[in-house]
CSV table of N, CA and C in Angstrom, one decimal:
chain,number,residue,atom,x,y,z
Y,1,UNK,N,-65.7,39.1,-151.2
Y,1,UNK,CA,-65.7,38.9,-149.8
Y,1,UNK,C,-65.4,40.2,-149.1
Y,2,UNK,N,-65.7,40.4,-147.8
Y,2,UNK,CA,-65.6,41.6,-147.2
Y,2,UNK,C,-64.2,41.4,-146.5
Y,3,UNK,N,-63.9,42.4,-146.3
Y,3,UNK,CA,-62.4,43.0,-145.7
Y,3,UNK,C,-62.8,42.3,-144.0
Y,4,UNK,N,-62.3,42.1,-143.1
Y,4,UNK,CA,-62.0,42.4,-142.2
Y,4,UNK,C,-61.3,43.3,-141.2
Y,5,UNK,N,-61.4,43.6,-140.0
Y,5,UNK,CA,-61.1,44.7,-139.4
Y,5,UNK,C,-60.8,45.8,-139.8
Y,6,UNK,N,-60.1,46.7,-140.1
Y,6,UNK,CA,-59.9,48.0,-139.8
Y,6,UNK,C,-59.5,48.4,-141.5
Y,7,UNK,N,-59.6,49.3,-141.8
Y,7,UNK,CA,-60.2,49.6,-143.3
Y,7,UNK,C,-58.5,50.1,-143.0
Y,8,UNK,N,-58.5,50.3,-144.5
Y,8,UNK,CA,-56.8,50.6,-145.3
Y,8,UNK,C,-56.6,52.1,-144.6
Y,9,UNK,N,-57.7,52.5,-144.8
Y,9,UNK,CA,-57.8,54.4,-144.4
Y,9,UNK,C,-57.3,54.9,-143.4
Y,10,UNK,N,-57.7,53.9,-142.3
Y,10,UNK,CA,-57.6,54.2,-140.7
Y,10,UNK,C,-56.3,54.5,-140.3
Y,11,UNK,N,-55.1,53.7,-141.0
Y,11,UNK,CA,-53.9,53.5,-140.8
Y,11,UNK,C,-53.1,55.0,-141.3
Y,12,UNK,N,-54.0,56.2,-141.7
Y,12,UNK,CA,-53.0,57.2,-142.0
Y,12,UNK,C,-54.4,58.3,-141.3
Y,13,UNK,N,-54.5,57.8,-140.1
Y,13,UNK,CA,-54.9,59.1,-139.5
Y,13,UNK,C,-54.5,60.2,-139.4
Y,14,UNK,N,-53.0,59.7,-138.9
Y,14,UNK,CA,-52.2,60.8,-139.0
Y,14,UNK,C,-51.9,62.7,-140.1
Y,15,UNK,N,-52.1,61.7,-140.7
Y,15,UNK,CA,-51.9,63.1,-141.9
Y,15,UNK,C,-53.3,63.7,-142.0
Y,16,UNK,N,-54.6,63.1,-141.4
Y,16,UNK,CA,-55.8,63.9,-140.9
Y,16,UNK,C,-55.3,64.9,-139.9
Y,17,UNK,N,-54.8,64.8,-139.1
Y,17,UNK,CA,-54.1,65.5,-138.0
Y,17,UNK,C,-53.4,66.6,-138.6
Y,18,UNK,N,-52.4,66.5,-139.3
Y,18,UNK,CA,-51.6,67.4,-140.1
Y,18,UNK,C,-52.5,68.1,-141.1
Y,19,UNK,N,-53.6,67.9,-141.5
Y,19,UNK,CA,-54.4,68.6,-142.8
Y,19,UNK,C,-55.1,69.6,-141.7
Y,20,UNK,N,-55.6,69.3,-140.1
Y,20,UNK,CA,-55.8,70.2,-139.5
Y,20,UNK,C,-55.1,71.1,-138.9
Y,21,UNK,N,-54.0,70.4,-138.7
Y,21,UNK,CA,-52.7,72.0,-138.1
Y,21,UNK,C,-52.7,73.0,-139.4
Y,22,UNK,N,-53.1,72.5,-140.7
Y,22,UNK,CA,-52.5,72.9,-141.7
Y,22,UNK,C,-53.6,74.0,-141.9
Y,23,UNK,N,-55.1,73.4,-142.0
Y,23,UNK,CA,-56.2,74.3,-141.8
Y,23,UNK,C,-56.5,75.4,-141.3
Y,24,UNK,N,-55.9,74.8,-139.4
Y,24,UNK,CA,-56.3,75.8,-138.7
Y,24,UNK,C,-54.8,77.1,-138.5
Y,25,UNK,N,-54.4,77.2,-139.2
Y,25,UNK,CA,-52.4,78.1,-139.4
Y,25,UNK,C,-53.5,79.6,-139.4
Y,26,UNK,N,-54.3,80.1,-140.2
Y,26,UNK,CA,-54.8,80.8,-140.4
Y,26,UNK,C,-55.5,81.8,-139.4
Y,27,UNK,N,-56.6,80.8,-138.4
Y,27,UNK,CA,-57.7,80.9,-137.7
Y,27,UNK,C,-57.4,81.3,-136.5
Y,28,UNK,N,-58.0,82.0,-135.5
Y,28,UNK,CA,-57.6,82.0,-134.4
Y,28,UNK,C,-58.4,81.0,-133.2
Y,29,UNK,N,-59.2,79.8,-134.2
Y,29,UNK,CA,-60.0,79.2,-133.1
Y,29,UNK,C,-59.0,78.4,-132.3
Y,30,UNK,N,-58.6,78.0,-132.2
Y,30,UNK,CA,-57.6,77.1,-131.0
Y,30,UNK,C,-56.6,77.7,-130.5
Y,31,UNK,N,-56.5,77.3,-129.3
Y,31,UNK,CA,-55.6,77.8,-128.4
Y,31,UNK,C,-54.3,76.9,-128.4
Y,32,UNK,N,-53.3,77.6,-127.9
Y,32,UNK,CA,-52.1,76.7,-127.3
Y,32,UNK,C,-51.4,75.5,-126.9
Y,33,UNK,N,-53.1,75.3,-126.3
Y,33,UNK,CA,-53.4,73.5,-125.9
Y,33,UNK,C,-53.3,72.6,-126.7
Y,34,UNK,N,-54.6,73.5,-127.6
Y,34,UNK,CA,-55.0,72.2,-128.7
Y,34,UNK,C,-53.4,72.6,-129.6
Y,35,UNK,N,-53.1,73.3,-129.6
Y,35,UNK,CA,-51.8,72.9,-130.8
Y,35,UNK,C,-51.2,72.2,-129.9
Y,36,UNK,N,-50.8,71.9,-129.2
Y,36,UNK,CA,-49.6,71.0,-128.3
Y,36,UNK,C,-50.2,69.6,-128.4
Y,37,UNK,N,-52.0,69.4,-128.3
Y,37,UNK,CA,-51.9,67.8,-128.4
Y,37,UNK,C,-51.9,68.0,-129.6
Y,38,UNK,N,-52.1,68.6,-130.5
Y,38,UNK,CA,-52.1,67.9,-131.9
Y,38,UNK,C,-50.7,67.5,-131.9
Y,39,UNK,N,-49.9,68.2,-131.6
Y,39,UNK,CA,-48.4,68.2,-132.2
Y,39,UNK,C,-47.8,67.2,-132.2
Y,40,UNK,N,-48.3,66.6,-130.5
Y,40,UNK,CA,-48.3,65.4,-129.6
Y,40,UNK,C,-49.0,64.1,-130.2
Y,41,UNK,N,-50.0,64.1,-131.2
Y,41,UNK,CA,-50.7,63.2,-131.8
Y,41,UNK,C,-49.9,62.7,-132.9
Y,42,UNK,N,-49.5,63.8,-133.6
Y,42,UNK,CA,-48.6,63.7,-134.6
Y,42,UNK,C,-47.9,62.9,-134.3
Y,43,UNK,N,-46.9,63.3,-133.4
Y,43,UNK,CA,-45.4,62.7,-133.1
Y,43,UNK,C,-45.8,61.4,-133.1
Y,44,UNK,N,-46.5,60.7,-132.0
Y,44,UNK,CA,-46.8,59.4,-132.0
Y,44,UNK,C,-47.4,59.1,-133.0
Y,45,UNK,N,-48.1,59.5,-134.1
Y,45,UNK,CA,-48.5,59.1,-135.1
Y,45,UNK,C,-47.0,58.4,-135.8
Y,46,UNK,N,-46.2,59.8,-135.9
Y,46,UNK,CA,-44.9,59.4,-137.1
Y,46,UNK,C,-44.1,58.6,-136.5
Y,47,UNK,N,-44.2,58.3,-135.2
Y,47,UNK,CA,-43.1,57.3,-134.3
Y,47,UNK,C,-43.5,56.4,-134.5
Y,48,UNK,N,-45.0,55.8,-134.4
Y,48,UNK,CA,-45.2,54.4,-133.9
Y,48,UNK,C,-46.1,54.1,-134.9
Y,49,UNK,N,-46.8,54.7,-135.7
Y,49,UNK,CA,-47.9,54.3,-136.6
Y,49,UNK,C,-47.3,54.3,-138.0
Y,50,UNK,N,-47.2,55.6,-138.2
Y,50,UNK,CA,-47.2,55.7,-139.9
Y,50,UNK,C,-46.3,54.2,-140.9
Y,51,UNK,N,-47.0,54.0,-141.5
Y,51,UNK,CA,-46.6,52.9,-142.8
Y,51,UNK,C,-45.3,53.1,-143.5
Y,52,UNK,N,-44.3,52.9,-142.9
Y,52,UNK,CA,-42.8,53.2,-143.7
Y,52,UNK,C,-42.1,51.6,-143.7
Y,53,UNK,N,-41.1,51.4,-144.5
Y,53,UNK,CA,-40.4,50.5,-144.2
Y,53,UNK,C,-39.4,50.5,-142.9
Y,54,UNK,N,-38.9,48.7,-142.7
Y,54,UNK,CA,-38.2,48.5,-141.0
Y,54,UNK,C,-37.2,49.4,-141.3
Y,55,UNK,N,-36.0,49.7,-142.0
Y,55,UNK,CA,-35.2,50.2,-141.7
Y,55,UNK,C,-33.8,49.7,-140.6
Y,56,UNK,N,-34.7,48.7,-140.0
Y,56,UNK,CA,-33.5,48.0,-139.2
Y,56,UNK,C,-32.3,47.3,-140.2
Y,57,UNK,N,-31.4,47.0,-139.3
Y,57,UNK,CA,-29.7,46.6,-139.5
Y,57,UNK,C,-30.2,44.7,-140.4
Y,58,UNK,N,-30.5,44.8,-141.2
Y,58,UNK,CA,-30.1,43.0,-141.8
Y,58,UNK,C,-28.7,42.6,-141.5
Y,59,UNK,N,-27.3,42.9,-142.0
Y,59,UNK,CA,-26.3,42.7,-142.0
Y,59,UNK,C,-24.9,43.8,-142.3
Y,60,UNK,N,-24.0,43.5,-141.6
Y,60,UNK,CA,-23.0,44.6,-142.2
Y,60,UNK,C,-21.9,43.6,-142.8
Y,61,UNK,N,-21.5,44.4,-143.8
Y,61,UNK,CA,-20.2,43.7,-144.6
Y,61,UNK,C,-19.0,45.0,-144.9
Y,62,UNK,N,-18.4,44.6,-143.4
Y,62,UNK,CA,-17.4,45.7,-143.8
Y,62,UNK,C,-17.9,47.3,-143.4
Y,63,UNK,N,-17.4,48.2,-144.1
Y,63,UNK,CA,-18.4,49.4,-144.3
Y,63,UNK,C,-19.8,49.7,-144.1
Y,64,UNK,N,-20.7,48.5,-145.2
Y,64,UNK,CA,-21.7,48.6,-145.7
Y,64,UNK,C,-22.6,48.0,-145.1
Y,65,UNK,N,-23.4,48.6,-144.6
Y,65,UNK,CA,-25.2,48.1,-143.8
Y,65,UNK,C,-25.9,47.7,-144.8
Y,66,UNK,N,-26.6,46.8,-144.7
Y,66,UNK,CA,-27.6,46.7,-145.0
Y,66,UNK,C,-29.2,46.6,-144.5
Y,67,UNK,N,-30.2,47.6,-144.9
Y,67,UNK,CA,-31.4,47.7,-144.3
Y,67,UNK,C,-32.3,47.2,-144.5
Y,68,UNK,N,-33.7,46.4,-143.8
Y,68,UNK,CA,-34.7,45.8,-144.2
Y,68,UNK,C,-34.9,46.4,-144.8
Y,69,UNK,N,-36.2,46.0,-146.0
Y,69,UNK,CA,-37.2,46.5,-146.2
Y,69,UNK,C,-38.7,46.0,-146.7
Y,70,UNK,N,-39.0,45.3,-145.3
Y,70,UNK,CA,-40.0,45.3,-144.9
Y,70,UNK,C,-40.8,45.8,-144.7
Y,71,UNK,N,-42.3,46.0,-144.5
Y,71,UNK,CA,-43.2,46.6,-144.2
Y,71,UNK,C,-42.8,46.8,-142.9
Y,72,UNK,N,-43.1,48.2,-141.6
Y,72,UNK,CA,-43.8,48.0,-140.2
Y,72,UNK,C,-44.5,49.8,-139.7
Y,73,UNK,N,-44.2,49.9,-139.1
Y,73,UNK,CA,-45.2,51.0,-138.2
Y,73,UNK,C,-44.2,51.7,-137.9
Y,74,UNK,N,-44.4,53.2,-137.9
Y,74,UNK,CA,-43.3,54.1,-137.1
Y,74,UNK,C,-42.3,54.2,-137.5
Y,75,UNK,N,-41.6,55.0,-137.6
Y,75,UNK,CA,-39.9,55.3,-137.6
Y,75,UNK,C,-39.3,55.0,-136.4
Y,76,UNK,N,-39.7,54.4,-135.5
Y,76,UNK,CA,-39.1,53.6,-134.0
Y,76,UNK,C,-39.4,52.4,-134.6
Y,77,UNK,N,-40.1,51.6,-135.1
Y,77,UNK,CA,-40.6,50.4,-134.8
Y,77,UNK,C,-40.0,49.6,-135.9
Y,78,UNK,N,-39.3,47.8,-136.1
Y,78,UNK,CA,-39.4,47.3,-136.8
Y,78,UNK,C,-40.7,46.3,-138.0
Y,79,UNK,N,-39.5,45.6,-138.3
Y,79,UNK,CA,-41.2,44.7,-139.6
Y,79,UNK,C,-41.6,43.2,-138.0
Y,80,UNK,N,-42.3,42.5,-138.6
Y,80,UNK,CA,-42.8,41.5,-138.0
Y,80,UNK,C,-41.6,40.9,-137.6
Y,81,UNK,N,-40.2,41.2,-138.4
Y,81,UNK,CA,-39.2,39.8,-137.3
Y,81,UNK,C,-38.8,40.3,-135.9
Y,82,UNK,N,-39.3,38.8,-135.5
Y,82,UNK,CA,-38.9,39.5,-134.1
Y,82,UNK,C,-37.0,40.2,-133.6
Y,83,UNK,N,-36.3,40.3,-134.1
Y,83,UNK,CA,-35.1,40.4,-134.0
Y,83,UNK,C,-35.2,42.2,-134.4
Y,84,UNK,N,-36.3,42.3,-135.0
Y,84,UNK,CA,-35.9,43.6,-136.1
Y,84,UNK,C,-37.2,44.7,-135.0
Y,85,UNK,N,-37.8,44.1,-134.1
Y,85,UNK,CA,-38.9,44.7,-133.5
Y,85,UNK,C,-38.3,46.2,-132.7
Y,86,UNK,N,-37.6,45.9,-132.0
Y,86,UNK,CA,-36.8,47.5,-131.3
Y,86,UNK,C,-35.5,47.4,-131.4
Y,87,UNK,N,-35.1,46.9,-132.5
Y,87,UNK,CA,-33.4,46.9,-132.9
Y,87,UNK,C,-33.2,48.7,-133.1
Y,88,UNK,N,-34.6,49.7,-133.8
Y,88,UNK,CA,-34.4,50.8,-133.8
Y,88,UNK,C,-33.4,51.8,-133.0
Y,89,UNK,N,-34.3,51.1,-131.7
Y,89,UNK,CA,-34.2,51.9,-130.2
Y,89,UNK,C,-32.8,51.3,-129.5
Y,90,UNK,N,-32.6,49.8,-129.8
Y,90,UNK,CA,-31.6,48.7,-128.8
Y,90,UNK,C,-30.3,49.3,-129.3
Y,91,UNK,N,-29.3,48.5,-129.0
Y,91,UNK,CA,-28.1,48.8,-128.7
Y,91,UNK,C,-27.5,49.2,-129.6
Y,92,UNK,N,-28.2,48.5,-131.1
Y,92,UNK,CA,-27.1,48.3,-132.6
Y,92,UNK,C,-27.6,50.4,-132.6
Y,93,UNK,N,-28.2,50.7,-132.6
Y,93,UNK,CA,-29.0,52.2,-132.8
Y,93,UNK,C,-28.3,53.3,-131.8
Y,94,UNK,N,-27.4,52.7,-130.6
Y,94,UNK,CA,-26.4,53.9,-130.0
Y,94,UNK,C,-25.2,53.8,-130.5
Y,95,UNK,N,-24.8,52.4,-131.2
Y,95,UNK,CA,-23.9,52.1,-131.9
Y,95,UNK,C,-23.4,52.9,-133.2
Y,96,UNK,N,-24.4,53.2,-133.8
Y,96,UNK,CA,-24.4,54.1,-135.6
Y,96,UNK,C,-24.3,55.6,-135.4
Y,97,UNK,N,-23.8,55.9,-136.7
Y,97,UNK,CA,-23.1,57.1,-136.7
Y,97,UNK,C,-24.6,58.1,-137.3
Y,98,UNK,N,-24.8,59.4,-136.6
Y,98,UNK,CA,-26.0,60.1,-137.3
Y,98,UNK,C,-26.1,59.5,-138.4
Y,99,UNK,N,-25.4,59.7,-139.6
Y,99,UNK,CA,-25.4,59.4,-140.7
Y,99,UNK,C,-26.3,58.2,-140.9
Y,100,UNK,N,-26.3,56.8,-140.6
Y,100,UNK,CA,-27.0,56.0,-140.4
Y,100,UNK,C,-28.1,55.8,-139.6
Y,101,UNK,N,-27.7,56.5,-138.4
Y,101,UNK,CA,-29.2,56.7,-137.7
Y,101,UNK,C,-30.3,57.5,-138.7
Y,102,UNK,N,-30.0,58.6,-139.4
Y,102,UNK,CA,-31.1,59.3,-139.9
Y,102,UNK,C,-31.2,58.5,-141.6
Y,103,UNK,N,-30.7,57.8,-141.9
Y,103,UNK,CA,-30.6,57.3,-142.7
Y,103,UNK,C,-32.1,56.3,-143.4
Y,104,UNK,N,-33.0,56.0,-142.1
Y,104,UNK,CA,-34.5,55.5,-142.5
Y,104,UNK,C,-35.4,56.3,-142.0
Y,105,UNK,N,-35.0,58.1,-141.8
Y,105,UNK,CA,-35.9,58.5,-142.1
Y,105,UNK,C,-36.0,58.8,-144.0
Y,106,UNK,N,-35.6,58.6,-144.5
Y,106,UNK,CA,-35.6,58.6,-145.9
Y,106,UNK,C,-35.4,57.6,-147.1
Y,107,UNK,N,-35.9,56.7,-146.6
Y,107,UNK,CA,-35.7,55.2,-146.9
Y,107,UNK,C,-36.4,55.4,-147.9
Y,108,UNK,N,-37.6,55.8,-148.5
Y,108,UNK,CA,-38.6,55.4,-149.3
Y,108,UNK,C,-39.5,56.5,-149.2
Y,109,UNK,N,-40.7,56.5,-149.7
Y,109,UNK,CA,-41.3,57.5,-150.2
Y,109,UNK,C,-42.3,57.7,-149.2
Y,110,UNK,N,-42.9,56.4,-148.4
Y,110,UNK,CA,-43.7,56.7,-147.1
Y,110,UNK,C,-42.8,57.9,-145.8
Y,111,UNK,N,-41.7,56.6,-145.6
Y,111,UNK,CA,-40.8,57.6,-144.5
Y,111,UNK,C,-40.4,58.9,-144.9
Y,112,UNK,N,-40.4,59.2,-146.0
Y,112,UNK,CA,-39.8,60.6,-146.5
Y,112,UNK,C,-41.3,61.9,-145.9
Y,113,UNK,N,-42.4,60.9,-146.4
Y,113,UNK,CA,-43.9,61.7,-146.0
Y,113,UNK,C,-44.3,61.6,-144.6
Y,114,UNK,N,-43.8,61.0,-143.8
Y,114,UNK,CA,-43.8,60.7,-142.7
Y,114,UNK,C,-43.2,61.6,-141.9
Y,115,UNK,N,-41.8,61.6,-141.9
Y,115,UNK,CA,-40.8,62.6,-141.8
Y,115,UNK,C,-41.2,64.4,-141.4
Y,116,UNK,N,-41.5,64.2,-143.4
Y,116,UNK,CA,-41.7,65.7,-144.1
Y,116,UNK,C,-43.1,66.2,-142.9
Y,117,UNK,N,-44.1,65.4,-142.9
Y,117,UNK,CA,-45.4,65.8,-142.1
Y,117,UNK,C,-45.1,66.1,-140.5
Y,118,UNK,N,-44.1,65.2,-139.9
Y,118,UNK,CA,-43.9,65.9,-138.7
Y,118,UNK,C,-42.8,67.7,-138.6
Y,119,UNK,N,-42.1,67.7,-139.6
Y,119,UNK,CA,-41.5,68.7,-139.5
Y,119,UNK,C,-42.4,69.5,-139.8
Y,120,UNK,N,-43.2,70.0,-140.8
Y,120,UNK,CA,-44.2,71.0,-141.3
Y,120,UNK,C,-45.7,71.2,-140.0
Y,121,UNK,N,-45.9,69.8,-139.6
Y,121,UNK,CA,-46.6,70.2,-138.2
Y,121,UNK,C,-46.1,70.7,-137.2
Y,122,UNK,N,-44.6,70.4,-136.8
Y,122,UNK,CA,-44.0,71.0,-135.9
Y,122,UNK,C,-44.0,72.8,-136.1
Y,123,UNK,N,-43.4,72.7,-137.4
Y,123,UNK,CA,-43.3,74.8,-137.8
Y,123,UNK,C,-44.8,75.5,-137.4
Y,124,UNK,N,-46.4,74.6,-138.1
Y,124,UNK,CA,-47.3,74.7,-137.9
Y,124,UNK,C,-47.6,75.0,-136.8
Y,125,UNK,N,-47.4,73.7,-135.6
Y,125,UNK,CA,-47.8,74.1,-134.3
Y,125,UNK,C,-46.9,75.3,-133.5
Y,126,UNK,N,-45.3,76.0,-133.9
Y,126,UNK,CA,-45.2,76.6,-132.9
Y,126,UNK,C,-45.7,77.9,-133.6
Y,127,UNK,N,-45.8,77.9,-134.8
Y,127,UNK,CA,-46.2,79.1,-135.1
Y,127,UNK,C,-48.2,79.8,-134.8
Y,128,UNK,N,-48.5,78.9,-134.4
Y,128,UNK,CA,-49.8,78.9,-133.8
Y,128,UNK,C,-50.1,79.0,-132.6
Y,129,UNK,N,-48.8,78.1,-131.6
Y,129,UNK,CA,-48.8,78.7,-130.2
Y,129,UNK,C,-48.6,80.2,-130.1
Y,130,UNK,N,-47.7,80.8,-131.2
Y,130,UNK,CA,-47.1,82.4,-130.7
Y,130,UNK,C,-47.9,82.9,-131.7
Y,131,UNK,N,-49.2,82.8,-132.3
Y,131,UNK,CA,-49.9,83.9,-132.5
Y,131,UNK,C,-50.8,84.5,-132.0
């Protein structure tokens, strides 16, 4: 049977974007601009797209959080429950200590590559602006 809509591939554009900052580090064909929207593609790529687990708050006992780990989109974004959808961004998230806030960018081996690609685009893009 055939797949419907949007192929598996589509969903990591992103790191197409990054294989080009990574390409063009060398070159002097692009300017300024284009590194800035790439950089800018990026970001919203790793915010709202990339394939990582929710990361949001299931329960606390005490001390101890515990984190989805569900499938969803972005390191802002929760899984399908609706409760877990911008719990990221909402109140429980000004509430936590760094420690726990940065805590789902390293959840698993997607967010880690998620993460890792916007910091190495970022070095990429400013080092491209100032050449």
């Amino acid at each position: 049977m055939a797949s419907r809509g949007k192929s598996k591939l589509w969903q990591y554009w992103g790191y197409g974007v990054l294989a080009v900052l990574l390409l063009s580090l060398g070159s002097t064909a692009f300017g300024p601009a284009v590194y800035a929207v790439l950089l800018g593609l990026l970001l919203l790529f790793v915010l709202f797209q990339a394939p990582v687990y929710s990361g949001a708050i299931n329960r606390r006992r005490g001390s101890v959080v515990e984190f989805c780990r569900n499938n969803s989109f972005g390191l802002f974004l929760g899984c399908h429950l609706r409760q877990h959808e911008w719990q990221k961004l909402g109140s429980d998230w000004w509430s936590l200590s760094w420690r726990e806030k940065t805590q789902g960018l390293w959840s698993g081996g997607q967010a880690k590559l998620a993460t890792l690609s916007f910091a190495v685009g970022t070095v990429v893009s400013v080092a491209g602006l100032f050449k």
